[in-house]
Amino acid sequence: MPEPGATLLARLTRAVGAAHVVTAPSAMAPFLTDWRGRYRGSAVAVALPQSTAEVSEVVRACAEADVGIVPQGGNTGLCGGSVPAATGAAVVVCLTRMNRVRDVDPDNMTITAEAGVPLAGVQAAAAAAGLLFPLSLASEGSCTLGGNVSTNAGGTAVLRYGNTRDLTLGLEAVLADGSVFPALRGLRKDNTGYDLKQLFIGAEGTLGIVTAAVMKLFPAPRTQVTALVAVPSAAAAIALLGRLQAALGDRLVGFELMGALALDLSRRYHPGAPPPPAAAPWYVLVQADDATADAPLPALVEAALGGAIGAGDALDATVAQSLGQARELWALRENISEAQRRAGPNVKNDISLPVSRMTHFLAACEAALIAALPGARLVVFGHLGDGNLHYNISGPEDVPAERFMAQAPVAMRIVNDLVAAHGGSFSAEHGIGQLKRDELVRYKSEVEIALMRAVKRTLDPHHRMNPGKVL
Ligand code: FAD
Ligand code: ZN
């Protein structure tokens, strides 16, 4: 009798071809650790299917062998969701070979793409048709559409276009028993009972494997304005947000906040980056777009910024004069995560709050953290327009980062308790993965947890889909 592992490997090989079943430890290594290098797992194998039928075969093989499945896209997730546990009992199913754009439909303003298409590839296919796919993340060169759907990714254009959930019209997924959930429909209206596709959006691979999705497209912007604004306080930034929304309506696409420390860090690790317009405790990166070529957008933005400076809500602003300069300003914001990774470990929080509670929260949280962890440095940045901040905490300059990380639980508790007290969420866009499972149980109501467990039991009764994640 062959051992069960051998039978499974033989079946995986039959399903996807020998070249696409990886078992050598060195070849598996990149699939077994996360982008931050925080989690290291092990696996029976990494299987790379190329079609929905192959995914289905792989899932059936794992089900018969009673082996867990860890779906993986670009492996850029920030909560360890795409990395298997250290027990080595699971198969990683990596979707990057499912990388076809199946259809661009300009009349319906939709794109149908497979799970493994990189986000940048979805954007490029839309642009080639003269349209816009607005989801935009700093990881867009490596993250995949399937990963975006499975994490309900947010990013820098949510203010206008919504997060991935808002952009997803239909999807196809392979369920835990290998059957295919067929809802690849490009409909903006479809009230035919429960909207089951929503279950897979943001499920982090715990309910099935997303194999393709139909996403909304939009008119491409023809007039764009990018500005970096120095502001005297977080309250002033929020006043500026209101002023710009009143002036621009939904043409305000992005409103990104950066604390001075975050901006410094970004510039330190990316020499040649432009200086900010003035010394300030906070900066805001503003993006405004219009679909028409002759829009009065630049004048509207300049007038709103002038008004803000007059009212004391802004100190000074740099308005990009070229596409190149706009890219440089965006790079300041997008390079912060990479700069933080290079600067060493720090406590990460991905929080959201009602914008109206933000100023009070920031003051309370800073005071509590400094009292508990003297010398801690707050590296705060993120999508203020959506009420979502990456509220990261580094240790004092003279304390080794690894040593400060022993305080991580203390710091996280202070932040997340205050977030909860202000009506917020401890995970705005990065999900739960393995990093925030305890937080989920702590902050979600019993009723919500019980319903989540019931959904999980129904779709994955044997707990094979991404075991040890989320719940
Ligand atoms: P992975 O990391 O491979 O997987 C993420 C989760 O989804 C895992 O639980 C995995 O099991 C599951 N999964 C992946 N593919 C599938 C599938 N086909 N079917 C079922 N489950 C699947 N996120 C934001 O929301 N906003 C940001 O602004 C943002 N900025 C980032 C910047 C940087 C520099 C980095 C490194 C990450 C950033 N992220 C951001 C996080 C990350 O890029 C997103 O979560 C992204 O959506 C993950 O896609 P992925 O293909 O890399 O998925
Ligand atoms: Zn973000």
Coordinates of N, CA and C and ligand atoms in Angstrom, one line a residue, residues 78 136-138 154-156 256 333 337 350 381-383 386 388-390 429-430, ligand 2:
L78 N -1.1 41.0 4.8 CA -0.3 41.5 5.9 C -0.8 40.9 7.3
S136 N -6.6 50.3 -6.2 CA -5.2 50.7 -6.3 C -4.5 50.5 -4.9
L137 N -3.5 49.7 -4.9 CA -2.7 49.4 -3.7 C -1.2 49.5 -4.0
A138 N -0.4 49.8 -3.0 CA 1.0 49.8 -3.2 C 1.6 48.5 -3.7
G154 N -8.8 47.4 0.1 CA -9.3 48.8 0.1 C -8.4 49.6 -0.8
G155 N -7.4 50.3 -0.2 CA -6.4 51.0 -0.9 C -6.8 52.5 -1.0
T156 N -6.3 53.2 -2.1 CA -6.2 54.6 -2.1 C -7.3 55.3 -2.9
E256 N -5.3 61.0 1.6 CA -4.4 60.2 2.4 C -3.6 61.0 3.4
R333 N 3.9 58.6 -0.3 CA 2.9 57.9 0.5 C 3.1 56.4 0.3
S337 N 5.2 51.9 3.7 CA 5.2 50.5 4.1 C 6.6 49.8 3.9
D350 N -4.3 48.4 11.9 CA -5.0 48.8 10.7 C -6.5 49.1 11.1
F381 N -0.3 56.8 9.3 CA -0.6 57.2 7.9 C -1.8 56.4 7.4
G382 N -2.4 56.8 6.3 CA -3.5 56.0 5.8 C -4.6 56.8 5.1
H383 N -5.7 56.1 5.0 CA -6.8 56.6 4.2 C -7.8 57.4 5.0
D386 N -11.4 57.6 4.2 CA -12.3 56.4 4.6 C -12.4 56.2 6.1
N388 N -9.8 55.3 7.8 CA -8.9 54.1 8.0 C -7.5 54.6 8.1
L389 N -6.9 54.3 9.3 CA -5.5 54.7 9.5 C -4.6 53.4 9.7
H390 N -3.4 53.4 9.2 CA -2.4 52.5 9.6 C -1.6 53.1 10.8
E429 N -8.8 47.0 6.6 CA -8.7 46.5 5.3 C -7.7 45.3 5.1
H430 N -7.0 44.9 6.2 CA -6.0 43.8 6.0 C -6.6 42.5 6.4
Ligands
ZN2 ZN -3.9 50.8 3.4

